[in-house]
XYZ file of C-alpha atoms in Angstrom:
361
model
C 30.045 -12.838 -68.748
C 31.030 -9.261 -68.121
C 31.131 -7.565 -64.733
C 28.013 -5.656 -65.697
C 26.086 -8.920 -65.830
C 26.600 -9.557 -62.086
C 24.056 -8.161 -59.537
C 25.213 -4.961 -57.992
C 26.256 -5.170 -54.314
C 26.063 -1.452 -53.827
C 22.256 -1.239 -54.162
C 21.454 -3.559 -51.183
C 24.109 -1.781 -49.140
C 22.542 1.563 -49.952
C 19.119 0.232 -49.020
C 20.496 -1.096 -45.752
C 21.979 2.302 -44.951
C 18.680 3.951 -45.810
C 16.730 1.542 -43.581
C 19.264 2.089 -40.816
C 18.796 5.855 -41.018
C 15.006 5.461 -40.888
C 15.275 3.163 -37.869
C 17.609 5.606 -36.155
C 15.160 8.438 -36.736
C 12.189 6.339 -35.578
C 13.946 5.129 -32.443
C 15.211 8.645 -31.802
C 11.701 10.071 -32.042
C 10.422 7.254 -29.826
C 13.079 7.990 -27.228
C 12.274 11.699 -27.327
C 8.550 10.960 -27.004
C 9.155 8.664 -24.041
C 11.325 11.337 -22.451
C 8.649 14.007 -22.905
C 5.942 11.753 -21.481
C 8.192 10.836 -18.554
C 8.656 14.522 -17.793
C 5.190 15.990 -18.303
C 2.779 13.053 -17.910
C 4.396 9.863 -16.580
C 0.981 8.549 -15.526
C 0.262 8.019 -19.250
C 2.595 5.012 -19.143
C -0.069 3.295 -17.042
C -2.266 2.995 -20.143
C 0.253 0.516 -21.587
C 0.157 -3.256 -20.990
C 2.133 -4.885 -18.181
C 5.124 -5.144 -17.856
C 5.936 -2.386 -20.411
C 3.936 0.067 -18.292
C 6.043 -0.590 -15.216
C 9.338 -0.716 -17.120
C 8.802 2.747 -18.580
C 7.370 4.041 -15.294
C 10.503 3.085 -13.380
C 13.256 3.309 -16.014
C 12.116 6.401 -17.927
C 10.109 8.331 -15.339
C 11.981 7.214 -12.232
C 8.666 6.333 -10.595
C 8.582 4.305 -7.402
C 6.984 0.915 -7.042
C 4.164 0.223 -6.706
C 3.165 3.026 -9.111
C 0.286 4.168 -6.885
C 2.571 4.994 -3.940
C 3.686 8.488 -2.966
C 5.843 9.549 -0.046
C 4.980 13.250 -0.357
C 2.710 13.316 2.710
C 5.636 12.283 4.904
C 8.119 14.948 3.815
C 9.800 16.508 6.838
C 7.895 19.803 6.795
C 4.742 18.526 5.109
C 3.924 15.967 7.796
C 3.515 18.743 10.336
C 0.810 20.446 8.257
C -1.786 17.681 8.555
C -0.934 15.547 11.602
C -1.572 16.404 15.242
C -0.211 15.089 18.563
C -1.027 11.467 19.410
C -1.872 10.511 15.837
C -1.025 6.844 15.266
C 0.788 5.762 12.101
C 0.470 2.033 11.445
C 3.512 1.444 9.252
C 3.784 -2.324 9.119
C 5.619 -4.430 6.572
C 3.765 -5.512 3.443
C 1.463 -8.482 4.190
C 2.537 -8.356 7.826
C -0.682 -7.559 9.628
C -1.365 -4.049 8.342
C -5.150 -4.207 8.274
C -5.173 -6.284 11.441
C -3.263 -3.566 13.293
C -5.406 -0.788 11.793
C -8.569 -2.509 12.945
C -7.195 -3.395 16.387
C -6.080 0.221 16.850
C -9.615 1.329 16.006
C -11.163 -1.126 18.451
C -8.748 -0.059 21.203
C -9.515 3.650 20.750
C -13.240 2.800 20.847
C -12.726 0.494 23.860
C -14.795 -2.124 22.078
C -17.903 0.081 21.961
C -21.086 -1.506 20.602
C -21.003 0.682 17.473
C -17.243 0.409 16.823
C -17.794 -1.825 13.794
C -20.551 0.432 12.486
C -18.156 3.381 12.587
C -15.510 1.309 10.809
C -17.288 1.760 7.486
C -14.293 1.113 5.236
C -10.657 0.797 6.189
C -9.527 3.527 3.799
C -12.211 5.965 4.937
C -11.700 5.475 8.673
C -7.937 4.797 8.823
C -6.726 6.519 5.634
C -3.769 5.243 3.626
C -1.824 8.441 3.064
C 0.689 6.770 0.710
C -2.032 5.964 -1.814
C -2.446 7.877 -5.075
C -6.101 7.420 -5.961
C -5.945 8.423 -9.642
C -3.371 7.981 -12.386
C -2.667 11.707 -12.474
C -3.150 12.103 -8.741
C -0.691 13.384 -6.160
C -0.577 14.207 -2.475
C -0.920 17.910 -3.322
C -4.140 17.230 -5.232
C -5.556 14.912 -2.579
C -4.581 16.634 0.667
C -7.460 19.131 0.932
C -9.971 16.563 -0.256
C -9.585 14.631 2.985
C -11.299 17.588 4.645
C -13.841 18.750 2.067
C -15.031 15.607 0.248
C -18.728 14.760 0.430
C -19.373 11.066 -0.214
C -22.166 9.766 -2.498
C -24.463 9.179 0.485
C -24.130 12.830 1.520
C -21.855 12.177 4.499
C -18.553 13.982 4.954
C -15.327 12.021 4.579
C -13.656 13.978 7.375
C -16.255 12.678 9.833
C -15.145 9.129 9.032
C -11.451 9.456 9.904
C -11.490 12.491 12.220
C -14.595 11.731 14.266
C -15.175 13.432 17.597
C -15.634 9.922 18.970
C -11.975 9.089 18.409
C -9.435 10.021 21.123
C -6.744 9.721 18.464
C -6.614 9.293 14.698
C -5.115 6.322 12.860
C -3.340 6.394 9.495
C -1.760 3.732 7.317
C 1.662 3.743 5.684
C 4.278 1.304 4.429
C 7.216 3.719 4.581
C 10.142 3.396 6.955
C 12.145 5.798 9.117
C 14.084 8.619 7.521
C 16.815 8.076 10.120
C 17.743 4.787 8.449
C 17.258 5.727 4.810
C 13.476 5.724 4.685
C 10.989 8.562 4.436
C 9.288 9.359 7.763
C 11.198 11.244 10.441
C 10.531 9.330 13.657
C 12.727 11.180 16.157
C 11.742 14.472 14.512
C 8.072 13.787 15.267
C 7.947 12.645 18.913
C 4.309 13.784 19.083
C 3.311 10.948 16.727
C 3.167 7.234 17.515
C 4.375 4.580 15.101
C 3.381 0.917 15.042
C 5.689 -1.338 13.047
C 5.389 -5.083 12.497
C 7.512 -7.654 10.663
C 6.658 -11.213 9.596
C 8.512 -14.357 8.568
C 9.624 -13.823 4.973
C 8.234 -16.943 3.312
C 4.837 -16.352 4.939
C 4.917 -12.846 3.460
C 5.584 -14.285 -0.001
C 2.827 -16.858 0.408
C 0.383 -14.107 1.409
C 1.298 -11.885 -1.541
C 0.134 -14.503 -4.072
C -3.623 -14.295 -3.322
C -3.294 -10.616 -2.364
C -2.041 -9.615 -5.814
C -4.588 -11.819 -7.547
C -7.507 -10.451 -5.518
C -7.129 -6.866 -6.691
C -10.090 -5.458 -8.585
C -9.493 -5.710 -12.343
C -10.422 -2.057 -12.861
C -7.829 -1.010 -10.281
C -5.298 -3.176 -12.087
C -6.163 -1.485 -15.396
C -5.596 1.918 -13.785
C -2.021 0.983 -12.981
C -0.780 -0.668 -16.147
C -1.633 -4.190 -15.067
C -0.024 -3.892 -11.631
C -0.197 -5.811 -9.430
C -0.095 -8.700 -11.919
C -2.798 -11.343 -11.671
C -1.924 -14.943 -10.902
C -0.370 -17.056 -13.625
C -2.613 -19.891 -12.499
C 0.292 -21.747 -10.908
C 0.801 -20.795 -7.258
C 4.359 -22.197 -7.252
C 5.423 -20.019 -10.188
C 3.745 -16.984 -8.615
C 5.415 -17.577 -5.247
C 8.858 -17.977 -6.813
C 8.464 -14.730 -8.749
C 7.319 -12.807 -5.678
C 10.217 -14.255 -3.720
C 12.613 -12.906 -6.366
C 10.865 -9.514 -6.199
C 11.366 -9.322 -2.415
C 14.985 -10.485 -2.357
C 17.780 -7.873 -2.332
C 17.939 -6.320 -5.784
C 14.295 -7.160 -6.512
C 11.704 -4.571 -7.486
C 10.010 -4.827 -4.066
C 13.069 -5.547 -1.892
C 12.533 -2.380 0.120
C 9.282 -3.829 1.430
C 10.922 -6.718 3.260
C 14.656 -6.698 3.982
C 14.789 -2.931 3.700
C 11.777 -2.619 5.987
C 13.193 -4.783 8.791
C 16.612 -3.149 8.623
C 15.102 0.334 8.759
C 12.934 -0.163 11.853
C 15.222 -2.268 14.039
C 17.601 0.581 15.047
C 14.590 2.647 16.217
C 12.891 -0.119 18.219
C 13.677 1.561 21.540
C 12.378 5.003 20.635
C 9.518 5.995 22.991
C 7.163 6.698 20.082
C 7.811 3.369 18.317
C 6.135 0.029 18.975
C 7.916 -2.658 16.942
C 6.312 -6.092 17.040
C 6.516 -9.437 15.262
C 3.509 -10.987 13.578
C 4.189 -14.382 15.160
C 4.153 -12.950 18.684
C 0.846 -11.202 18.012
C -0.721 -14.408 16.690
C 0.469 -16.442 19.659
C -0.608 -13.905 22.294
C -3.352 -11.647 20.950
C -4.480 -10.536 24.402
C -0.934 -9.571 25.352
C -0.587 -7.704 22.053
C -3.795 -5.731 22.623
C -2.616 -4.842 26.125
C 0.739 -3.695 24.750
C -0.920 -1.562 22.074
C -3.415 -0.046 24.513
C -0.599 0.877 26.874
C 1.333 2.432 23.985
C -1.763 4.467 23.064
C -2.373 5.480 26.704
C -5.789 3.801 26.628
C -7.006 2.110 29.799
C -9.230 -0.907 29.114
C -11.375 -2.593 31.727
C -11.299 -6.394 31.767
C -14.622 -6.473 29.947
C -13.437 -3.975 27.319
C -10.201 -5.906 26.868
C -12.064 -9.160 26.301
C -14.344 -7.509 23.733
C -11.443 -5.946 21.823
C -9.500 -9.218 21.806
C -12.531 -11.124 20.510
C -13.108 -8.616 17.726
C -9.452 -8.559 16.742
C -9.497 -12.313 16.233
C -9.676 -13.763 12.725
C -13.170 -15.326 13.153
C -14.753 -11.927 13.851
C -12.734 -10.015 11.249
C -13.812 -12.554 8.620
C -17.445 -11.607 9.295
C -16.707 -7.977 8.391
C -14.288 -8.684 5.534
C -16.220 -6.301 3.258
C -14.992 -3.401 5.403
C -11.459 -3.992 4.106
C -12.174 -3.583 0.387
C -10.588 -0.084 0.214
C -12.729 2.625 -1.321
C -11.082 5.445 -3.291
C -13.267 8.549 -2.998
C -10.762 10.790 -4.820
C -10.495 8.724 -7.982
C -11.300 10.414 -11.292
C -10.291 7.735 -13.809
C -13.055 6.561 -16.143
C -11.853 2.965 -15.898
C -12.694 2.910 -12.175
C -16.291 3.275 -10.951
C -15.927 5.509 -7.922
C -19.198 4.523 -6.306
C -19.075 0.767 -6.866
C -15.435 -0.243 -7.358
C -12.932 -0.870 -4.588
C -9.237 -1.709 -4.706
C -9.844 -5.283 -3.600
C -12.404 -7.771 -4.861
C -15.243 -7.918 -2.351
C -14.345 -9.519 0.962
C -11.044 -11.063 -0.155
C -8.469 -9.139 1.882
C -9.099 -10.897 5.208
C -7.737 -14.146 3.865
C -6.104 -16.602 6.237
C -3.373 -15.220 8.474
C -1.617 -17.695 10.731
C 1.927 -18.952 11.063
C 3.865 -21.231 8.735
C 1.409 -20.698 5.889
C 4.296 -20.949 3.417
C 4.656 -24.692 4.037
C 1.816 -25.437 1.650
C 3.680 -23.647 -1.149
C 7.438 -24.006 -0.590
């Protein structure tokens, strides 16, 4: 048999080189496309399935997590353009009593008035979450003026909900920490503002995140590339994953260890009230008194008793639908502005309490 009778080895090698060149070109074009999207329209990554959406959002676009957060409202000069003296910023840790403190702050400023709950129409209308991007292509710059000029579907004005003449001070929500310790919000640079911070036992935070993530409206989840992810169906697996996320190096580490470390050095600042969730649970009346004093609100004994009763879990459970979080600025087709809310109806006021992690860990 002559050499010419043997199969040629050069043809497969040539084909391999050709395929390699094609793959290089394809991957190169893909990388360029991802880079262009990351630069001009990073929100487009949110149309992809989870976790690819989040991977590209963070790795390619440098987006923060969660993808619907923005710190722009708290920039050093920007914050002065929309806040006013005595505004209260409830900047608690994630799943550490945020909505509890927002609602208690509202009840304190209303001194437990008979119509306080009626005025508390929806937590995000009455105590706005200024970190929240309400559309995929949204931004603080696009949303800022809308807080003042938006007319809601029922014909009422949004500004009247959060900046009512009935309120002696306004209340806003945030999850960002102090700029002085590596965070975003300048605390000492804004002595005219008051900040309420609260931390919670770590494993209870993890245990609370499991139903919280799962109870997000599916249309909201679709808006943000499948984030936050729904439950796997196994609470133990979910809890372990969320624990990893919150540990140092995790995608959400800044919301727990970073949070506590950032607020502790500022605990003695006159415009900071730093509390622990466990203390508030054990002594709700003392907590309400402390908050009222911090807000310079004098409560009679009758008013104090009413506020304490309303700030208790049994009462808050009866108005759980007021914590669904409406998004009046949303313009994404996947989200029905009039009927959808961030949370599934009435699920946010869940359980509270101390040692809740024991059932999971």
